[in-house]
XYZ file of C-alpha atoms in Angstrom:
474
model
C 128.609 47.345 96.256
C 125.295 46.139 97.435
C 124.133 45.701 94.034
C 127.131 43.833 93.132
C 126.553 41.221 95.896
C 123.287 41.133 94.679
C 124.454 39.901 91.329
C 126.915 37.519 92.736
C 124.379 35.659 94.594
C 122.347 35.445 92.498
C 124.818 34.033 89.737
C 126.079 31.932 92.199
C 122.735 30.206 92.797
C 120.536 29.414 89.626
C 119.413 26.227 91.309
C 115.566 27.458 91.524
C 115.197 28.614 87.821
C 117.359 25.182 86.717
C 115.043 22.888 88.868
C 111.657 24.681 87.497
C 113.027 24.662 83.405
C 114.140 21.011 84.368
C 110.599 20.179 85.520
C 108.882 20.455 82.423
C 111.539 18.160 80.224
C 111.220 15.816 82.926
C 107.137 15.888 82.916
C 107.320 15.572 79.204
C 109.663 13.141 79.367
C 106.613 11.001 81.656
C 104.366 12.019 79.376
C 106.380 10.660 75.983
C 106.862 7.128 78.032
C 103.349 6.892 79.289
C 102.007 7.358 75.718
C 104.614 4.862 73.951
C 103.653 2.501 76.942
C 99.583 2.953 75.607
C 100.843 3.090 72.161
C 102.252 -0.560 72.405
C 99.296 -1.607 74.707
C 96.739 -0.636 71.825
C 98.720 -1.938 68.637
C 98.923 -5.439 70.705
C 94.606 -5.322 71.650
C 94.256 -4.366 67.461
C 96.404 -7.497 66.617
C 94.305 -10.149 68.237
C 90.832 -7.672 68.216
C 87.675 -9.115 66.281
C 87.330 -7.093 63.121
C 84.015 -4.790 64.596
C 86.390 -3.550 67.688
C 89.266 -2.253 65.299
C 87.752 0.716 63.901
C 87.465 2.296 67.853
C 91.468 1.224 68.489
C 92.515 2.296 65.035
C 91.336 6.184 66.080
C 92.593 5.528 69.617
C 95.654 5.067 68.213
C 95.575 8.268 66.334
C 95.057 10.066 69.150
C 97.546 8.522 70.640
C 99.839 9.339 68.158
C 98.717 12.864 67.813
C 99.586 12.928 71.893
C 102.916 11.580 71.625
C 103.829 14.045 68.459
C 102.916 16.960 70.597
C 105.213 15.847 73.578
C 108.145 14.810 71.466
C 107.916 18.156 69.969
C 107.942 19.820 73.283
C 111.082 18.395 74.193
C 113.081 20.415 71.971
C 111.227 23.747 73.031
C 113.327 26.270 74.961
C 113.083 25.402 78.941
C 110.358 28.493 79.416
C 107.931 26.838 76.760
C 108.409 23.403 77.704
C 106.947 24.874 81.390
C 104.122 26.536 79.283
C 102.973 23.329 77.602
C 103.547 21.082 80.188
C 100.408 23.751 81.724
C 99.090 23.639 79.191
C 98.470 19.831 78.934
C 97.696 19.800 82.384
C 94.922 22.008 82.572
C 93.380 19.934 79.150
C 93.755 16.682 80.981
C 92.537 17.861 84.362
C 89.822 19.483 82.283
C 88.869 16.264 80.377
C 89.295 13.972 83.853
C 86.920 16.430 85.341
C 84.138 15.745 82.770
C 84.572 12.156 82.826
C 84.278 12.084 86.470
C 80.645 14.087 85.982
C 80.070 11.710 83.528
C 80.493 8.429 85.633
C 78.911 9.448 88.355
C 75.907 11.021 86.178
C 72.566 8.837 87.247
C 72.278 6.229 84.363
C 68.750 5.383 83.619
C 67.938 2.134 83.101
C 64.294 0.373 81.234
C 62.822 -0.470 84.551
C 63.399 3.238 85.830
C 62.163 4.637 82.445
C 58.871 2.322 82.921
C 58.607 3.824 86.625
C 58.198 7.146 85.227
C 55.490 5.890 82.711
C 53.429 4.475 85.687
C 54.089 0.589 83.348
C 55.319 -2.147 85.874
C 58.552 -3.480 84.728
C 60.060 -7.139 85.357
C 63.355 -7.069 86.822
C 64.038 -10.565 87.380
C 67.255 -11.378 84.758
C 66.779 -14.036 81.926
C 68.888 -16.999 84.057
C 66.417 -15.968 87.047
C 63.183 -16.417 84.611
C 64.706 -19.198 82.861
C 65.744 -21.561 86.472
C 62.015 -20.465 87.689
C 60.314 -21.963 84.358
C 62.189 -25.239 84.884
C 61.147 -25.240 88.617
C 57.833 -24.959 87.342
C 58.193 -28.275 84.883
C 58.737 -26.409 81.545
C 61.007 -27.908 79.022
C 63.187 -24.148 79.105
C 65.690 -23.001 76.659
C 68.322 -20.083 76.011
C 68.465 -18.317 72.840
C 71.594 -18.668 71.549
C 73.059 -15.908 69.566
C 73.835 -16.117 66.250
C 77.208 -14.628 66.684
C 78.111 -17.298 68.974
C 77.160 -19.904 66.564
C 79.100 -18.144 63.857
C 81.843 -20.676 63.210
C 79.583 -23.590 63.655
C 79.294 -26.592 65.762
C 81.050 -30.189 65.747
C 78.856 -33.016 66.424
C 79.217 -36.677 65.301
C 78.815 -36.083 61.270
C 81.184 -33.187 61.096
C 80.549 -29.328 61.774
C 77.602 -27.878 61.119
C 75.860 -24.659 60.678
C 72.614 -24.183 62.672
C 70.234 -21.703 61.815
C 66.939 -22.119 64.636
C 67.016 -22.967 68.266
C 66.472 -25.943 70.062
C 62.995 -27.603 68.966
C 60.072 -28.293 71.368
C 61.307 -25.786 74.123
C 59.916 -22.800 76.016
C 62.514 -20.012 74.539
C 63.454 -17.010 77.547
C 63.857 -14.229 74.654
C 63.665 -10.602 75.825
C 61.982 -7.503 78.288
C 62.142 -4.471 76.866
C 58.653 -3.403 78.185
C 58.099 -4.230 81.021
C 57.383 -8.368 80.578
C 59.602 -10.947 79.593
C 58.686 -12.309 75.866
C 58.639 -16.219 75.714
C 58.730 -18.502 72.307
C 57.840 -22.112 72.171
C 59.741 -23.449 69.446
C 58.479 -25.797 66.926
C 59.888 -29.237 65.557
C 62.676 -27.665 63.539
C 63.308 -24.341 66.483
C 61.394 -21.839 65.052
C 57.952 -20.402 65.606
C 55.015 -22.124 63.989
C 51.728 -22.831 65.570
C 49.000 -23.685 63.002
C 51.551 -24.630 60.306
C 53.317 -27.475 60.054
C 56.677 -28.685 58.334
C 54.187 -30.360 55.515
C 53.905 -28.015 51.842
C 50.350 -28.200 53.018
C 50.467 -27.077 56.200
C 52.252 -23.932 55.342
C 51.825 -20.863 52.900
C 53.876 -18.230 54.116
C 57.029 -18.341 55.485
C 58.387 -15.473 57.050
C 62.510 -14.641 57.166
C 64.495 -11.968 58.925
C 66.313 -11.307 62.529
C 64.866 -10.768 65.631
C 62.093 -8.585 64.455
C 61.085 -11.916 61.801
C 60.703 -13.588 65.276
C 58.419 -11.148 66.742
C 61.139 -9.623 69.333
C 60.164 -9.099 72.766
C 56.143 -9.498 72.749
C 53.787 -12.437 72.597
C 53.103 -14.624 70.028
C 49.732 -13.442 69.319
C 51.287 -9.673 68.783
C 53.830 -10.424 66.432
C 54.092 -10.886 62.359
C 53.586 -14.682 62.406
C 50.614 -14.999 64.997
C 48.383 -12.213 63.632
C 49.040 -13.668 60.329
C 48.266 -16.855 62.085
C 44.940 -15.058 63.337
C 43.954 -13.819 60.061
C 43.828 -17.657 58.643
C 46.977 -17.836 56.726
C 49.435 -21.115 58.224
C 52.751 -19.082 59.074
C 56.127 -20.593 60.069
C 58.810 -17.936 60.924
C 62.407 -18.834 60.243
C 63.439 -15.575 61.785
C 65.990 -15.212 64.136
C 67.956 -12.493 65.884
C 71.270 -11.936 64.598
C 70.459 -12.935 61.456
C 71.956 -10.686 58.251
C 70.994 -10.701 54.747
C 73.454 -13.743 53.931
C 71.897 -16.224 56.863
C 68.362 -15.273 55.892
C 69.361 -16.473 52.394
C 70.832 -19.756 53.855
C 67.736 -20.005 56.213
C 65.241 -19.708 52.799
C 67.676 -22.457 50.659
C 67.621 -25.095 53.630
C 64.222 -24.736 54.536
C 61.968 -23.008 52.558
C 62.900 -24.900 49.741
C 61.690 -27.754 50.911
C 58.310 -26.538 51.614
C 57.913 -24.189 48.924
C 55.245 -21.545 50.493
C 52.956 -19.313 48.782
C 54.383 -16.500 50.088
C 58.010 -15.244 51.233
C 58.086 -12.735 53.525
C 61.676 -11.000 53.933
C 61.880 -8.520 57.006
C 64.641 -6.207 56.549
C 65.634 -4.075 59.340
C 67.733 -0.792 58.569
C 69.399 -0.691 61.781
C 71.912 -3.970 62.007
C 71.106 -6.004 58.610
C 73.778 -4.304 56.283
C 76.369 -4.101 59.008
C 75.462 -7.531 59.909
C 76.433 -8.355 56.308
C 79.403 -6.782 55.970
C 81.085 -7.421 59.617
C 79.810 -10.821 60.420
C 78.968 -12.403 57.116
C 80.654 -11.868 54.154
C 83.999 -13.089 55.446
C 82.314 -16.306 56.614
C 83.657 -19.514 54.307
C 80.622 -21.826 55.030
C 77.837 -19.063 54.560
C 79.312 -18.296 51.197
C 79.303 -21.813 49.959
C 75.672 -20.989 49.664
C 76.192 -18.368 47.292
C 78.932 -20.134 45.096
C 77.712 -23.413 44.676
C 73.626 -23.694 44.027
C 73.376 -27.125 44.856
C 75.071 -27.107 48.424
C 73.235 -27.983 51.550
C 73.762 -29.156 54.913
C 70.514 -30.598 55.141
C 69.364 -29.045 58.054
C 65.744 -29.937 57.505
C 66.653 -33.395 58.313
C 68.958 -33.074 61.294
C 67.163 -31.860 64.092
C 68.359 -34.219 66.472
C 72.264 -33.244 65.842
C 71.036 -29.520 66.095
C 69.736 -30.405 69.269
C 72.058 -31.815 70.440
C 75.254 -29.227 69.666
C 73.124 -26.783 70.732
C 72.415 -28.268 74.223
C 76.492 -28.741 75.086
C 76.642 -25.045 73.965
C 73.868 -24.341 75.926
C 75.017 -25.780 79.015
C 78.258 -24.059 78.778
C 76.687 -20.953 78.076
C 74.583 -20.398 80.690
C 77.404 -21.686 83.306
C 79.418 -18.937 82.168
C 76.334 -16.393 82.557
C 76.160 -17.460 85.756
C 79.440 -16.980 86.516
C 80.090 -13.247 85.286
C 76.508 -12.786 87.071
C 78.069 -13.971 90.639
C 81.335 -11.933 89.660
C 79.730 -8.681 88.968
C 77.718 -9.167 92.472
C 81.308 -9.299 93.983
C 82.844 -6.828 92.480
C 83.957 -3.671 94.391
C 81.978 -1.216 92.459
C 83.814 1.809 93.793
C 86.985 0.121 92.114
C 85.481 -0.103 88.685
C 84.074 3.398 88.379
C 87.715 4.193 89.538
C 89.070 2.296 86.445
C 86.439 3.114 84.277
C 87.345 7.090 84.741
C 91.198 6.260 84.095
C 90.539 4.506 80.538
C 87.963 7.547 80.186
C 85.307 5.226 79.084
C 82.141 7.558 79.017
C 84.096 10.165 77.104
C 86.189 7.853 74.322
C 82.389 6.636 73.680
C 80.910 10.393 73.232
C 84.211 11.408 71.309
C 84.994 8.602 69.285
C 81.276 6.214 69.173
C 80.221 8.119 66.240
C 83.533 8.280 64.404
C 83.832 4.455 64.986
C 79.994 3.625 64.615
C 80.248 0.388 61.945
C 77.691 1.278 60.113
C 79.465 4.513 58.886
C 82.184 2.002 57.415
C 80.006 -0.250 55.355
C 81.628 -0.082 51.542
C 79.163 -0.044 49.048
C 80.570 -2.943 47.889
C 78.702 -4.737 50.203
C 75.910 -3.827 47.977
C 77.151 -6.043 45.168
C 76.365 -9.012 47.563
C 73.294 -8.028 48.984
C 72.562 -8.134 45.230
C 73.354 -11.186 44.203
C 71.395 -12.588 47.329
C 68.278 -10.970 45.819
C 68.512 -11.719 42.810
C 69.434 -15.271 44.127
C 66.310 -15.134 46.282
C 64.054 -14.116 43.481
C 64.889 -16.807 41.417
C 64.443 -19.486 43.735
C 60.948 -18.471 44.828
C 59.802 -18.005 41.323
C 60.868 -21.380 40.747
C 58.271 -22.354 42.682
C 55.872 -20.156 41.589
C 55.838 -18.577 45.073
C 55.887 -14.898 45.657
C 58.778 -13.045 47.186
C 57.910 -9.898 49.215
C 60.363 -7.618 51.244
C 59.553 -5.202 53.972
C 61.531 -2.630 54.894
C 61.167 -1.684 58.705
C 62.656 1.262 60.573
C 64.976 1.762 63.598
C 64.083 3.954 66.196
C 66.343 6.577 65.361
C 65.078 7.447 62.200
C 62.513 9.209 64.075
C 64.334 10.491 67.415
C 66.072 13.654 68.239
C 68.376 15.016 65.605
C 71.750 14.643 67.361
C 70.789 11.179 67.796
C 69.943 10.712 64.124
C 73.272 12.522 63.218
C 75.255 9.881 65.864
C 73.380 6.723 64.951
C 72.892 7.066 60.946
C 72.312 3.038 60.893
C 71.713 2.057 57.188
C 69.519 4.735 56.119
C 71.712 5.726 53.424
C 71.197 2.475 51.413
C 67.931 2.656 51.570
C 67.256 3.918 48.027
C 69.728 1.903 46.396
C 68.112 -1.194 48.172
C 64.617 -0.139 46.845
C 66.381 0.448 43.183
C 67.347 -2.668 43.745
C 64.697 -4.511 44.727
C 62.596 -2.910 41.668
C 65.408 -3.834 39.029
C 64.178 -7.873 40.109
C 60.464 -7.279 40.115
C 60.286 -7.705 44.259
C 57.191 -6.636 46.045
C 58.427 -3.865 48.664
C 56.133 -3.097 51.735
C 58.205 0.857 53.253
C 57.233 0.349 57.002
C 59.352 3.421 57.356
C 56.691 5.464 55.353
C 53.615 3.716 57.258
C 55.530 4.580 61.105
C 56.480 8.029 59.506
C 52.785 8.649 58.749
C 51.826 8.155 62.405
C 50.786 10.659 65.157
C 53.500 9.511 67.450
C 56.016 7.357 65.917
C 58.278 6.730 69.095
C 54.787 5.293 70.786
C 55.637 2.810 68.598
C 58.569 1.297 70.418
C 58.598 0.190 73.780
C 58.964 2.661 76.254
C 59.623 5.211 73.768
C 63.141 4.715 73.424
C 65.354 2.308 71.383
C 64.390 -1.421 71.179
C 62.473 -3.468 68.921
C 58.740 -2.582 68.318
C 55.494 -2.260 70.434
C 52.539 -4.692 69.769
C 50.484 -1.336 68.010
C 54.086 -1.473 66.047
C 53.808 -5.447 64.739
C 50.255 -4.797 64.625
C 50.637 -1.685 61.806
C 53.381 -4.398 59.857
C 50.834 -6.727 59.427
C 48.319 -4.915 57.793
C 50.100 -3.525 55.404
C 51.298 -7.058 54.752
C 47.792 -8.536 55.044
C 46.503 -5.687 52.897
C 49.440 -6.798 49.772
C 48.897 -10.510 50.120
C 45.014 -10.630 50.626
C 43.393 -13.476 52.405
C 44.123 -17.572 52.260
């Protein structure tokens, strides 16, 4: 009879097993609508997203969509497995939250603290700081612009235009990366230039490129231009940072040609200039004008003034927005945004998905065919001239660091033999700095601070012997 009651009550009240089967359709249930809600959230940022951010949103949508698979699935499990997955997703998620967390608040060390350790004094005064301190001090100051920003061009009173150099005649706040902040005084036309002038006498070798043309991050007298400069030749460099194979090209038809130079000196970096080609340059109307049409020009050599001019409103605005962020970051609650940073899981997404979504991993090979054409466009122009075209190739840094970080950040390593193929199919002097850095006792010496940047003065210094021992003396 006992047992009997037993049974009874227990029939009678199934309310426990009910609420603890009902817990894990409901929990799914959550989980389905928080996953829709991020689904929606990401297909709306990869609608209006610039075209280098979609790659990282198209595999966080994947991932999204694997997510939301798994819990629609789960809600037509039997109660009992529903409670087993719901577990099971919790412990992955706390798991995953936990590592993020260690991840956030792991010590992140920053150029000044790396130079600390080397016993090298570091700078840590920002650019705005160096930059309102210079003008204190009477200099005519300027602030690099980036390229990017200047991608779509600028209106001024004769229509949009397309500059390529900085402002002219001004003291240029570039970069620190070790230990003292690099300055550039511009020449008449923004660029770098000391003995040479803007006269075809004045100048013999013109050097073109991106931020490493322009002697990133050291002084004058350690980069390309002023040890060329040193060694007696009259060097202007049109370099500037940003630049990909397309705007060097544009830079060589709106300058060089006027001055027609002994030499041409193309500095090709491995780490950014494909990429740059594909992602910021091939899609661009006015930069392909130059490649479609042979006889157009803005006339840039002749418009200084306007350049200065468009540049100085963007300027302006620039650097009241700098200051801006600068004051907001300062007022931030910092607590709050390591708080949000762990929700969006921001330090693992980057581990997990950086290399999947690194841009330089999705560069067709088509974008050979135009890097093509601009050599071969390039070649012919100089020779018409009679001027002498000669390309160096120069290394990133992690052609020679650890080999996870080699795997992680390929760059554009893997065109380098069809680039050299190439440039020997037109006849084009090549100068493999990655050979002459790989040939060195300590390679990463050769960057500042041993770690990712731009190159050391010993680096520029080894560039421009091999160039000086290919072109010979004046």
């Amino acid at each position: 009879m006992d047992n009997m009651r037993n049974f009874s009550n227990n029939k009678n009240n199934p309310a426990p097993a009910r609420r603890n089967r009902t817990l894990g359709f409901l929990l799914l249930s959550v989980g389905l609508a928080f996953f829709t809600t991020i689904l929606g959230y990401l297909i709306f940022r990869l609608m209006i997203s610039e075209e280098t951010d979609r790659l990282f949103l198209i595999y966080s949508i994947g991932v999204v969509c694997t997510c939301l698979t798994i819990f629609i699935i789960g809600l037509f499990l039997s109660r009992e497995n529903q409670n087993i997955l719901v577990l099971f997703l919790a412990s992955i998620g706390i798991s995953f939250y936990l590592v993020e967390i260690v991840l956030e608040l792991s010590p992140k060390t920053t150029r000044a603290e790396i130079a600390r350790g080397l016993g090298i004094d570091f700078d840590e005064r920002t650019k705005i700081e160096v930059t309102e301190e210079l003008r204190s001090e009477g200099y005519n100051v300027s602030v690099r612009m980036p390229s990017l920003l200047l991608s779509e061009g600028l209106e001024t009173g004769r229509g949009r235009i397309f500059p390529i150099g900085n402002i002219s005649n001004s003291l240029v706040v570039y970069c620190n990366e070790g230990g003292e902040w690099s300055l550039i005084q511009s020449d008449s036309r923004g660029f770098i230039s000391r003995s040479a002038s803007y006269d075809q006498r004045r100048v013999n070798v013109i050097l073109v490129g991106d931020s490493f043309a322009e002697g990133a991050c050291v002084r004058y007298d350690d980069t390309v231009t002023g040890i060329l400069d040193t060694n007696g030749w009259l060097p202007i460099s049109l370099g500037r940072g940003g630049h990909g194979p397309l705007r060097t090209y544009v830079s060589l038809r709106e300058y060089a040609l006027t001055l027609k130079p002994r030499y041409v000196l193309w500095l090709y970096f491995e780490g950014s200039d494909m990429s740059d080609l594909y992602w910021k340059e091939e899609g661009n109307e006015l930069l392909n004008r130059y490649l479609t049409d042979p006889d157009y020009t803005q006339n840039l050599f002749f418009r200084q003034v306007e350049i200065d001019r468009a540049l100085l409103e963007v300027q302006q605005s620039a650097v009241t927005q700098a200051k801006k962020m600068a004051e907001k970051k300062e007022d931030n609650f910092l607590p709050f945004n390591s708080v949000w940073r762990v929700i969006r899981m921001m330090n693992l997404s980057h581990i997990l998905l950086g290399n999947l979504t690194n841009k330089n991993r999705h560069i067709p090979n088509e974008t050979l065919i135009t890097f093509d054409l601009i050599m071969r466009e390039t070649k012919t122009m100089v020779d018409q001239w009679n001027g002498n075209f000669v390309f160096v190739y120069l290394p990133s840094f992690y052609r020679y660091s650890n080999i996870f970080k080699r795997w992680r950040y390929p760059e554009n390593r893997r065109f380098k033999e069809q680039i050299q193929e190439i440039l020997r199919a037109y006849g084009i002097t090549i100068i493999d700095i990655a050979e002459t850095f790989g040939k060195h006792h300590d390679p990463l010496s050769l960057f500042p601070l041993r770690t990712r940047g731009h190159y050391t003065p010993e680096g520029y210094r080894l560039i421009s012997e091999e160039i000086l021992s290919s072109i010979g003396t004046p």
